[in-house]
mmCIF file of C-alpha atoms and ligand atoms in Angstrom:
data_model
loop_
_atom_site.group_PDB
_atom_site.id
_atom_site.type_symbol
_atom_site.label_atom_id
_atom_site.label_comp_id
_atom_site.label_asym_id
_atom_site.label_seq_id
_atom_site.Cartn_x
_atom_site.Cartn_y
_atom_site.Cartn_z
ATOM 1 C CA UNK A 1 2.420 82.873 -17.607
ATOM 2 C CA UNK A 2 4.740 80.034 -18.350
ATOM 3 C CA UNK A 3 6.050 77.720 -15.693
ATOM 4 C CA UNK A 4 9.423 77.429 -17.365
ATOM 5 C CA UNK A 5 12.637 79.113 -16.283
ATOM 6 C CA UNK A 6 12.514 82.773 -17.323
ATOM 7 C CA UNK A 7 14.821 83.693 -20.149
ATOM 8 C CA UNK A 8 18.026 85.335 -19.053
ATOM 9 C CA UNK A 9 18.123 89.095 -18.896
ATOM 10 C CA UNK A 10 21.268 90.942 -17.980
ATOM 11 C CA UNK A 11 21.376 93.238 -14.953
ATOM 12 C CA UNK A 12 22.434 96.094 -17.211
ATOM 13 C CA UNK A 13 19.012 95.822 -18.894
ATOM 14 C CA UNK A 14 17.491 97.294 -15.734
ATOM 15 C CA UNK A 15 16.719 100.996 -15.945
ATOM 16 C CA UNK A 16 18.970 103.003 -13.661
ATOM 17 C CA UNK A 17 21.781 100.460 -13.735
ATOM 18 C CA UNK A 18 24.782 102.111 -15.324
ATOM 19 C CA UNK A 19 28.310 100.706 -15.332
ATOM 20 C CA UNK A 20 29.168 101.944 -11.838
ATOM 21 C CA UNK A 21 25.979 100.569 -10.255
ATOM 22 C CA UNK A 22 26.454 97.346 -12.194
ATOM 23 C CA UNK A 23 29.966 97.030 -10.760
ATOM 24 C CA UNK A 24 28.736 97.561 -7.228
ATOM 25 C CA UNK A 25 26.043 94.931 -7.730
ATOM 26 C CA UNK A 26 28.376 92.387 -9.272
ATOM 27 C CA UNK A 27 31.055 92.908 -6.623
ATOM 28 C CA UNK A 28 28.457 92.296 -3.931
ATOM 29 C CA UNK A 29 27.363 89.092 -5.651
ATOM 30 C CA UNK A 30 24.180 90.365 -7.307
ATOM 31 C CA UNK A 31 25.108 89.083 -10.729
ATOM 32 C CA UNK A 32 21.659 88.143 -11.999
ATOM 33 C CA UNK A 33 18.191 89.662 -12.224
ATOM 34 C CA UNK A 34 17.012 86.870 -9.983
ATOM 35 C CA UNK A 35 19.486 87.772 -7.261
ATOM 36 C CA UNK A 36 18.329 91.380 -7.377
ATOM 37 C CA UNK A 37 14.661 90.404 -7.337
ATOM 38 C CA UNK A 38 15.305 88.339 -4.241
ATOM 39 C CA UNK A 39 17.075 91.220 -2.482
ATOM 40 C CA UNK A 40 15.456 94.008 -0.505
ATOM 41 C CA UNK A 41 16.153 97.637 -1.442
ATOM 42 C CA UNK A 42 17.737 98.053 1.998
ATOM 43 C CA UNK A 43 20.230 95.302 1.225
ATOM 44 C CA UNK A 44 21.237 97.073 -1.978
ATOM 45 C CA UNK A 45 21.476 100.375 -0.144
ATOM 46 C CA UNK A 46 24.068 98.770 2.144
ATOM 47 C CA UNK A 47 26.407 98.269 -0.810
ATOM 48 C CA UNK A 48 26.290 101.934 -1.702
ATOM 49 C CA UNK A 49 23.327 102.211 -4.064
ATOM 50 C CA UNK A 50 21.027 105.116 -3.180
ATOM 51 C CA UNK A 51 17.847 103.760 -1.582
ATOM 52 C CA UNK A 52 15.534 105.332 -4.177
ATOM 53 C CA UNK A 53 17.519 103.762 -7.011
ATOM 54 C CA UNK A 54 17.650 100.467 -5.136
ATOM 55 C CA UNK A 55 13.865 100.497 -4.781
ATOM 56 C CA UNK A 56 13.432 101.078 -8.504
ATOM 57 C CA UNK A 57 15.926 98.389 -9.447
ATOM 58 C CA UNK A 58 14.381 95.760 -7.197
ATOM 59 C CA UNK A 59 10.878 96.633 -8.382
ATOM 60 C CA UNK A 60 11.884 96.404 -12.028
ATOM 61 C CA UNK A 61 13.721 93.113 -11.489
ATOM 62 C CA UNK A 62 10.614 91.637 -9.878
ATOM 63 C CA UNK A 63 8.438 92.870 -12.720
ATOM 64 C CA UNK A 64 10.750 91.326 -15.270
ATOM 65 C CA UNK A 65 10.494 88.030 -13.453
ATOM 66 C CA UNK A 66 6.744 88.437 -13.157
ATOM 67 C CA UNK A 67 6.678 88.712 -9.366
ATOM 68 C CA UNK A 68 3.645 90.913 -8.834
ATOM 69 C CA UNK A 69 0.084 90.886 -7.591
ATOM 70 C CA UNK A 70 -1.996 88.279 -9.333
ATOM 71 C CA UNK A 71 -5.695 87.599 -9.167
ATOM 72 C CA UNK A 72 -6.961 84.420 -7.544
ATOM 73 C CA UNK A 73 -8.100 83.279 -10.980
ATOM 74 C CA UNK A 74 -4.577 83.673 -12.365
ATOM 75 C CA UNK A 75 -3.225 81.686 -9.428
ATOM 76 C CA UNK A 76 -5.738 78.927 -10.152
ATOM 77 C CA UNK A 77 -4.661 78.790 -13.795
ATOM 78 C CA UNK A 78 -0.996 78.766 -12.805
ATOM 79 C CA UNK A 79 -1.496 75.975 -10.298
ATOM 80 C CA UNK A 80 -3.180 73.849 -12.928
ATOM 81 C CA UNK A 81 -0.124 74.168 -15.114
ATOM 82 C CA UNK A 82 2.496 73.843 -12.413
ATOM 83 C CA UNK A 83 4.865 71.102 -13.343
ATOM 84 C CA UNK A 84 5.458 68.190 -11.005
ATOM 85 C CA UNK A 85 8.309 65.724 -10.648
ATOM 86 C CA UNK A 86 7.246 62.111 -10.263
ATOM 87 C CA UNK A 87 8.547 60.271 -7.201
ATOM 88 C CA UNK A 88 8.427 56.922 -8.978
ATOM 89 C CA UNK A 89 5.429 55.816 -6.913
ATOM 90 C CA UNK A 90 1.935 56.558 -8.189
ATOM 91 C CA UNK A 91 0.637 56.386 -4.611
ATOM 92 C CA UNK A 92 3.124 58.947 -3.386
ATOM 93 C CA UNK A 93 2.544 61.164 -6.433
ATOM 94 C CA UNK A 94 -1.198 61.104 -5.775
ATOM 95 C CA UNK A 95 -0.633 62.076 -2.155
ATOM 96 C CA UNK A 96 1.438 65.020 -3.379
ATOM 97 C CA UNK A 97 -1.214 66.052 -5.868
ATOM 98 C CA UNK A 98 0.695 64.672 -8.862
ATOM 99 C CA UNK A 99 4.300 64.738 -7.678
ATOM 100 C CA UNK A 100 6.817 67.148 -6.181
ATOM 101 C CA UNK A 101 5.847 70.631 -7.184
ATOM 102 C CA UNK A 102 8.098 73.352 -8.561
ATOM 103 C CA UNK A 103 8.004 76.823 -6.949
ATOM 104 C CA UNK A 104 7.462 75.007 -3.658
ATOM 105 C CA UNK A 105 9.519 73.697 -0.795
ATOM 106 C CA UNK A 106 8.660 70.103 0.070
ATOM 107 C CA UNK A 107 9.866 68.665 3.344
ATOM 108 C CA UNK A 108 10.178 64.934 3.955
ATOM 109 C CA UNK A 109 10.593 64.217 7.634
ATOM 110 C CA UNK A 110 10.819 60.992 9.566
ATOM 111 C CA UNK A 111 13.014 58.661 11.560
ATOM 112 C CA UNK A 112 16.249 57.085 10.282
ATOM 113 C CA UNK A 113 15.753 54.650 7.429
ATOM 114 C CA UNK A 114 12.304 55.987 6.627
ATOM 115 C CA UNK A 115 13.295 56.741 3.029
ATOM 116 C CA UNK A 116 14.085 60.476 3.022
ATOM 117 C CA UNK A 117 17.434 60.150 1.232
ATOM 118 C CA UNK A 118 16.112 57.490 -1.127
ATOM 119 C CA UNK A 119 13.371 59.861 -2.268
ATOM 120 C CA UNK A 120 15.979 62.596 -2.791
ATOM 121 C CA UNK A 121 18.120 60.288 -4.929
ATOM 122 C CA UNK A 122 15.095 59.205 -6.962
ATOM 123 C CA UNK A 123 13.913 62.763 -7.574
ATOM 124 C CA UNK A 124 17.407 63.788 -8.731
ATOM 125 C CA UNK A 125 17.110 61.121 -11.412
ATOM 126 C CA UNK A 126 13.434 61.625 -12.228
ATOM 127 C CA UNK A 127 13.672 65.394 -12.722
ATOM 128 C CA UNK A 128 15.759 64.588 -15.796
ATOM 129 C CA UNK A 129 12.979 62.604 -17.449
ATOM 130 C CA UNK A 130 11.010 64.272 -20.244
ATOM 131 C CA UNK A 131 7.811 66.114 -19.288
ATOM 132 C CA UNK A 132 5.544 63.331 -20.481
ATOM 133 C CA UNK A 133 7.305 60.845 -18.206
ATOM 134 C CA UNK A 134 7.057 62.971 -15.090
ATOM 135 C CA UNK A 135 10.329 64.888 -15.349
ATOM 136 C CA UNK A 136 11.072 68.486 -16.288
ATOM 137 C CA UNK A 137 13.342 68.047 -19.311
ATOM 138 C CA UNK A 138 12.141 69.652 -22.506
ATOM 139 C CA UNK A 139 13.254 68.932 -26.062
ATOM 140 C CA UNK A 140 15.938 71.597 -25.982
ATOM 141 C CA UNK A 141 16.939 71.554 -22.305
ATOM 142 C CA UNK A 142 17.756 68.838 -19.818
ATOM 143 C CA UNK A 143 16.464 69.522 -16.313
ATOM 144 C CA UNK A 144 19.224 69.089 -13.759
ATOM 145 C CA UNK A 145 19.501 68.700 -10.009
ATOM 146 C CA UNK A 146 21.610 70.067 -7.167
ATOM 147 C CA UNK A 147 22.221 67.754 -4.228
ATOM 148 C CA UNK A 148 23.411 69.424 -1.047
ATOM 149 C CA UNK A 149 24.524 66.645 1.259
ATOM 150 C CA UNK A 150 25.114 67.490 4.897
ATOM 151 C CA UNK A 151 25.530 63.969 6.243
ATOM 152 C CA UNK A 152 27.649 62.322 3.578
ATOM 153 C CA UNK A 153 24.989 59.783 2.702
ATOM 154 C CA UNK A 154 24.756 60.475 -1.043
ATOM 155 C CA UNK A 155 25.581 57.382 -3.104
ATOM 156 C CA UNK A 156 26.351 57.658 -6.793
ATOM 157 C CA UNK A 157 25.966 53.890 -7.077
ATOM 158 C CA UNK A 158 22.328 54.283 -6.178
ATOM 159 C CA UNK A 159 21.865 56.935 -8.856
ATOM 160 C CA UNK A 160 23.437 54.586 -11.394
ATOM 161 C CA UNK A 161 21.096 51.789 -10.345
ATOM 162 C CA UNK A 162 18.002 54.009 -10.531
ATOM 163 C CA UNK A 163 19.001 55.390 -13.935
ATOM 164 C CA UNK A 164 19.567 51.903 -15.328
ATOM 165 C CA UNK A 165 16.129 50.814 -14.159
ATOM 166 C CA UNK A 166 14.579 53.709 -16.094
ATOM 167 C CA UNK A 167 16.566 52.879 -19.235
ATOM 168 C CA UNK A 168 18.559 56.111 -18.936
ATOM 169 C CA UNK A 169 22.290 56.446 -19.581
ATOM 170 C CA UNK A 170 23.682 56.402 -16.019
ATOM 171 C CA UNK A 171 26.758 58.485 -16.865
ATOM 172 C CA UNK A 172 24.653 61.225 -18.398
ATOM 173 C CA UNK A 173 22.270 61.170 -15.460
ATOM 174 C CA UNK A 174 25.179 61.507 -13.026
ATOM 175 C CA UNK A 175 26.638 64.395 -15.011
ATOM 176 C CA UNK A 176 23.395 66.281 -14.488
ATOM 177 C CA UNK A 177 23.460 66.046 -10.706
ATOM 178 C CA UNK A 178 25.608 68.732 -9.090
ATOM 179 C CA UNK A 179 26.712 67.349 -5.767
ATOM 180 C CA UNK A 180 28.178 69.283 -2.889
ATOM 181 C CA UNK A 181 28.968 68.298 0.671
ATOM 182 C CA UNK A 182 28.097 71.086 3.102
ATOM 183 C CA UNK A 183 30.582 70.964 5.971
ATOM 184 C CA UNK A 184 28.740 73.211 8.409
ATOM 185 C CA UNK A 185 25.680 75.441 8.599
ATOM 186 C CA UNK A 186 27.498 78.565 7.383
ATOM 187 C CA UNK A 187 28.785 76.646 4.397
ATOM 188 C CA UNK A 188 25.303 75.319 3.761
ATOM 189 C CA UNK A 189 23.947 78.869 3.675
ATOM 190 C CA UNK A 190 26.775 80.091 1.455
ATOM 191 C CA UNK A 191 25.984 77.294 -0.994
ATOM 192 C CA UNK A 192 22.353 78.357 -1.129
ATOM 193 C CA UNK A 193 23.542 81.859 -2.034
ATOM 194 C CA UNK A 194 25.720 80.534 -4.843
ATOM 195 C CA UNK A 195 22.737 78.747 -6.333
ATOM 196 C CA UNK A 196 21.454 82.120 -7.548
ATOM 197 C CA UNK A 197 24.043 81.826 -10.310
ATOM 198 C CA UNK A 198 24.067 78.100 -10.871
ATOM 199 C CA UNK A 199 20.314 77.505 -11.170
ATOM 200 C CA UNK A 200 19.670 79.583 -14.294
ATOM 201 C CA UNK A 201 23.057 78.762 -15.816
ATOM 202 C CA UNK A 202 22.595 74.992 -15.631
ATOM 203 C CA UNK A 203 18.813 74.740 -15.818
ATOM 204 C CA UNK A 204 18.579 73.339 -12.292
ATOM 205 C CA UNK A 205 14.951 72.395 -11.652
ATOM 206 C CA UNK A 206 15.437 70.536 -8.358
ATOM 207 C CA UNK A 207 17.432 71.533 -5.297
ATOM 208 C CA UNK A 208 17.826 68.882 -2.604
ATOM 209 C CA UNK A 209 19.073 69.628 0.900
ATOM 210 C CA UNK A 210 19.586 66.334 2.728
ATOM 211 C CA UNK A 211 19.305 66.998 5.616
ATOM 212 C CA UNK A 212 18.444 70.606 6.139
ATOM 213 C CA UNK A 213 18.648 70.458 9.942
ATOM 214 C CA UNK A 214 21.614 68.255 10.918
ATOM 215 C CA UNK A 215 24.329 70.941 11.033
ATOM 216 C CA UNK A 216 22.085 73.382 12.839
ATOM 217 C CA UNK A 217 21.200 70.705 15.333
ATOM 218 C CA UNK A 218 24.855 69.775 15.962
ATOM 219 C CA UNK A 219 26.137 73.349 16.174
ATOM 220 C CA UNK A 220 23.391 74.757 18.374
ATOM 221 C CA UNK A 221 22.467 71.985 20.785
ATOM 222 C CA UNK A 222 20.109 72.254 23.691
ATOM 223 C CA UNK A 223 17.522 74.640 24.932
ATOM 224 C CA UNK A 224 19.964 77.498 25.568
ATOM 225 C CA UNK A 225 20.810 77.697 21.850
ATOM 226 C CA UNK A 226 17.303 77.188 20.581
ATOM 227 C CA UNK A 227 16.602 80.827 19.734
ATOM 228 C CA UNK A 228 19.802 81.307 17.730
ATOM 229 C CA UNK A 229 19.336 78.002 15.990
ATOM 230 C CA UNK A 230 15.791 78.825 14.984
ATOM 231 C CA UNK A 231 16.792 82.238 13.753
ATOM 232 C CA UNK A 232 19.564 80.853 11.564
ATOM 233 C CA UNK A 233 17.519 77.974 10.305
ATOM 234 C CA UNK A 234 14.671 80.333 9.495
ATOM 235 C CA UNK A 235 17.007 82.461 7.456
ATOM 236 C CA UNK A 236 18.186 79.406 5.557
ATOM 237 C CA UNK A 237 14.646 78.204 4.893
ATOM 238 C CA UNK A 238 13.718 81.659 3.724
ATOM 239 C CA UNK A 239 16.676 81.574 1.352
ATOM 240 C CA UNK A 240 15.558 78.221 -0.043
ATOM 241 C CA UNK A 241 11.952 79.335 -0.341
ATOM 242 C CA UNK A 242 13.063 82.340 -2.372
ATOM 243 C CA UNK A 243 15.057 80.122 -4.709
ATOM 244 C CA UNK A 244 11.996 77.991 -5.358
ATOM 245 C CA UNK A 245 9.818 81.010 -5.989
ATOM 246 C CA UNK A 246 12.195 83.060 -8.102
ATOM 247 C CA UNK A 247 13.558 80.271 -10.282
ATOM 248 C CA UNK A 248 10.493 78.029 -10.701
ATOM 249 C CA UNK A 249 12.486 75.269 -9.093
ATOM 250 C CA UNK A 250 11.467 72.436 -6.801
ATOM 251 C CA UNK A 251 13.191 72.533 -3.419
ATOM 252 C CA UNK A 252 13.186 69.314 -1.416
ATOM 253 C CA UNK A 253 14.468 69.260 2.150
ATOM 254 C CA UNK A 254 14.733 66.448 4.647
ATOM 255 C CA UNK A 255 14.577 66.517 8.398
ATOM 256 C CA UNK A 256 15.281 63.583 10.691
ATOM 257 C CA UNK A 257 12.877 63.379 13.580
ATOM 258 C CA UNK A 258 12.071 60.749 16.117
ATOM 259 C CA UNK A 259 9.285 58.266 15.549
ATOM 260 C CA UNK A 260 7.027 59.876 18.128
ATOM 261 C CA UNK A 261 5.792 63.192 16.830
ATOM 262 C CA UNK A 262 4.119 64.022 20.150
ATOM 263 C CA UNK A 263 7.512 63.980 21.837
ATOM 264 C CA UNK A 264 9.063 65.772 18.915
ATOM 265 C CA UNK A 265 6.649 68.624 18.787
ATOM 266 C CA UNK A 266 5.991 68.739 22.504
ATOM 267 C CA UNK A 267 9.475 69.435 23.808
ATOM 268 C CA UNK A 268 11.578 72.185 22.269
ATOM 269 C CA UNK A 269 14.858 70.560 23.290
ATOM 270 C CA UNK A 270 13.866 67.550 21.200
ATOM 271 C CA UNK A 271 12.349 69.548 18.391
ATOM 272 C CA UNK A 272 15.107 69.709 15.862
ATOM 273 C CA UNK A 273 13.860 72.668 13.947
ATOM 274 C CA UNK A 274 10.465 71.138 14.267
ATOM 275 C CA UNK A 275 8.614 74.283 15.138
ATOM 276 C CA UNK A 276 10.591 76.285 12.677
ATOM 277 C CA UNK A 277 9.926 73.988 9.787
ATOM 278 C CA UNK A 278 6.338 73.809 10.827
ATOM 279 C CA UNK A 279 5.897 77.453 9.922
ATOM 280 C CA UNK A 280 7.902 77.417 6.721
ATOM 281 C CA UNK A 281 5.785 77.588 3.603
ATOM 282 C CA UNK A 282 5.321 74.520 1.464
ATOM 283 C CA UNK A 283 4.401 70.908 1.826
ATOM 284 C CA UNK A 284 5.313 68.559 4.663
ATOM 285 C CA UNK A 285 5.267 64.818 4.330
ATOM 286 C CA UNK A 286 5.936 62.506 7.232
ATOM 287 C CA UNK A 287 7.545 59.163 6.450
ATOM 288 C CA UNK A 288 7.239 56.080 8.616
ATOM 289 C CA UNK A 289 8.732 52.629 8.381
ATOM 290 C CA UNK A 290 6.320 49.784 7.747
ATOM 291 C CA UNK A 291 6.815 46.061 7.054
ATOM 292 C CA UNK A 292 9.805 45.119 4.899
ATOM 293 C CA UNK A 293 10.526 47.621 2.199
ATOM 294 C CA UNK A 294 7.232 49.417 2.664
ATOM 295 C CA UNK A 295 6.968 52.968 3.948
ATOM 296 C CA UNK A 296 3.992 55.080 4.949
ATOM 297 C CA UNK A 297 3.786 58.682 3.786
ATOM 298 C CA UNK A 298 1.424 61.123 5.452
ATOM 299 C CA UNK A 299 0.596 64.603 4.206
ATOM 300 C CA UNK A 300 0.892 66.927 7.142
ATOM 301 C CA UNK A 301 -0.037 70.443 6.222
ATOM 302 C CA UNK A 302 -0.351 71.361 2.605
ATOM 303 C CA UNK A 303 -2.324 74.516 1.936
ATOM 304 C CA UNK A 304 -4.000 73.092 -1.149
ATOM 305 C CA UNK A 305 -3.915 69.326 -0.648
ATOM 306 C CA UNK A 306 -6.115 67.109 1.484
ATOM 307 C CA UNK A 307 -4.505 65.381 4.464
ATOM 308 C CA UNK A 308 -4.057 61.680 3.841
ATOM 309 C CA UNK A 309 -1.834 58.646 4.000
ATOM 310 C CA UNK A 310 -0.413 56.233 1.488
ATOM 311 C CA UNK A 311 2.085 53.379 1.143
ATOM 312 C CA UNK A 312 5.122 53.193 -1.118
ATOM 313 C CA UNK A 313 8.108 50.842 -1.349
ATOM 314 C CA UNK A 314 11.897 51.167 -1.578
ATOM 315 C CA UNK A 315 12.939 48.566 -4.151
ATOM 316 C CA UNK A 316 16.207 47.695 -5.921
ATOM 317 C CA UNK A 317 15.119 50.133 -8.616
ATOM 318 C CA UNK A 318 14.220 52.892 -6.174
ATOM 319 C CA UNK A 319 10.910 54.403 -5.096
ATOM 320 C CA UNK A 320 7.932 52.428 -6.432
ATOM 321 C CA UNK A 321 4.401 51.385 -5.531
ATOM 322 C CA UNK A 322 4.273 48.302 -3.289
ATOM 323 C CA UNK A 323 3.693 45.088 -5.205
ATOM 324 C CA UNK A 324 0.927 43.734 -2.993
HETATM 325 P P1 GTP B 1 18.405 58.888 7.806
HETATM 326 O O1 GTP B 1 19.175 59.691 6.804
HETATM 327 O O2 GTP B 1 19.252 57.956 8.577
HETATM 328 O O3 GTP B 1 17.562 59.743 8.694
HETATM 329 O O4 GTP B 1 17.390 57.934 7.008
HETATM 330 P P2 GTP B 1 16.605 58.180 5.643
HETATM 331 O O5 GTP B 1 15.208 58.480 5.951
HETATM 332 O O6 GTP B 1 17.343 59.094 4.759
HETATM 333 O O7 GTP B 1 16.639 56.723 5.038
HETATM 334 P P3 GTP B 1 17.084 56.283 3.587
HETATM 335 O O8 GTP B 1 16.374 57.034 2.568
HETATM 336 O O9 GTP B 1 18.556 56.256 3.538
HETATM 337 O O10 GTP B 1 16.485 54.828 3.550
HETATM 338 C C1 GTP B 1 17.249 53.768 3.901
HETATM 339 C C2 GTP B 1 16.504 52.511 3.475
HETATM 340 O O11 GTP B 1 16.382 52.483 2.046
HETATM 341 C C3 GTP B 1 17.289 51.305 3.852
HETATM 342 O O12 GTP B 1 16.878 50.903 5.134
HETATM 343 C C4 GTP B 1 16.903 50.331 2.795
HETATM 344 O O13 GTP B 1 15.707 49.704 3.186
HETATM 345 C C5 GTP B 1 16.579 51.166 1.587
HETATM 346 N N1 GTP B 1 17.675 51.179 0.610
HETATM 347 C C6 GTP B 1 18.741 51.985 0.577
HETATM 348 N N2 GTP B 1 19.574 51.658 -0.434
HETATM 349 C C7 GTP B 1 18.998 50.628 -1.059
HETATM 350 C C8 GTP B 1 19.370 49.831 -2.189
HETATM 351 O O14 GTP B 1 20.391 50.042 -2.824
HETATM 352 N N3 GTP B 1 18.496 48.843 -2.539
HETATM 353 C C9 GTP B 1 17.350 48.599 -1.862
HETATM 354 N N4 GTP B 1 16.535 47.619 -2.248
HETATM 355 N N5 GTP B 1 16.985 49.326 -0.797
HETATM 356 C C10 GTP B 1 17.785 50.321 -0.398
HETATM 357 MG MG1 MG B 2 19.136 60.124 4.917
#
């Protein structure tokens, strides 16, 4: 099984999808095999496709995309070949088991200024590097990034600077980063839906959501809104997890939390999605400020990686190992 983006198959290639079914699917936004694979038969039944047909269509779409039972041995082989995106710091890559993994959601959480957005900028550049340099670009296809910015902290100047340091053409690098400002949580979720089309079309191999929690936090403040907030945020995280899984893409999310994790995890009114994110699948890395430009990264709960800590630096060129 290859870890590359599956080749594009049209929805009309699915058995049981005639012109009228195809129209219903397309009108409801299911324009790709991936979108159908990510749907449940019940969802398709809601748009007027008989449940039995819907079940067949979804099953076939998943088969075509190779979403099926696998043996543990197959999983082991796949893991070995899973591509990683370098962070720019060998220390941080080692902590992550080689870099940021595709097919996985990686969360960077920490206080303000701990380096979450800097890592997101760096990864958006690094994903474009060729495979042998820690990116995901192949000879015939450039790997691109989507940057969903909820706080307005994206800086193209920083991208330019990072690209220059790597000897890349900054204009080309910037052309391969699809930026969008999410204005509220509903918009943020609608954007994630749209990615179903954009990811295969543009060979997007990294989706950044910086930060994943801020709108949810602002729109559903306090204990009385906690349940609704968690429910919505869960749905969004589920959406993002599906994207990672279905498209062999890396999904990187950030989450600002206070410096004291005991407070953060202890009190639900303080826990900005904390508990929710805690149960989402993937990798969680806590970032902490250290002296000067140094930052500490700690692996929190990765199913297949040892817990540990390391130090990296935020330099003029971006994320690097510390010099001393
Ligand atoms: P919040 O979004 O506020 O929660 O913080 P964050 O974790 O996203 O922090 P961010 O990644 O924005 O890190 C900010 C830090 O990166 C700054 O305090 C600087 O130390 C460093 N930094 C940002 N831009 C530059 C730059 O152009 N050059 C250098 N050398 N450092 C930078
Ligand atoms: Mg930030």
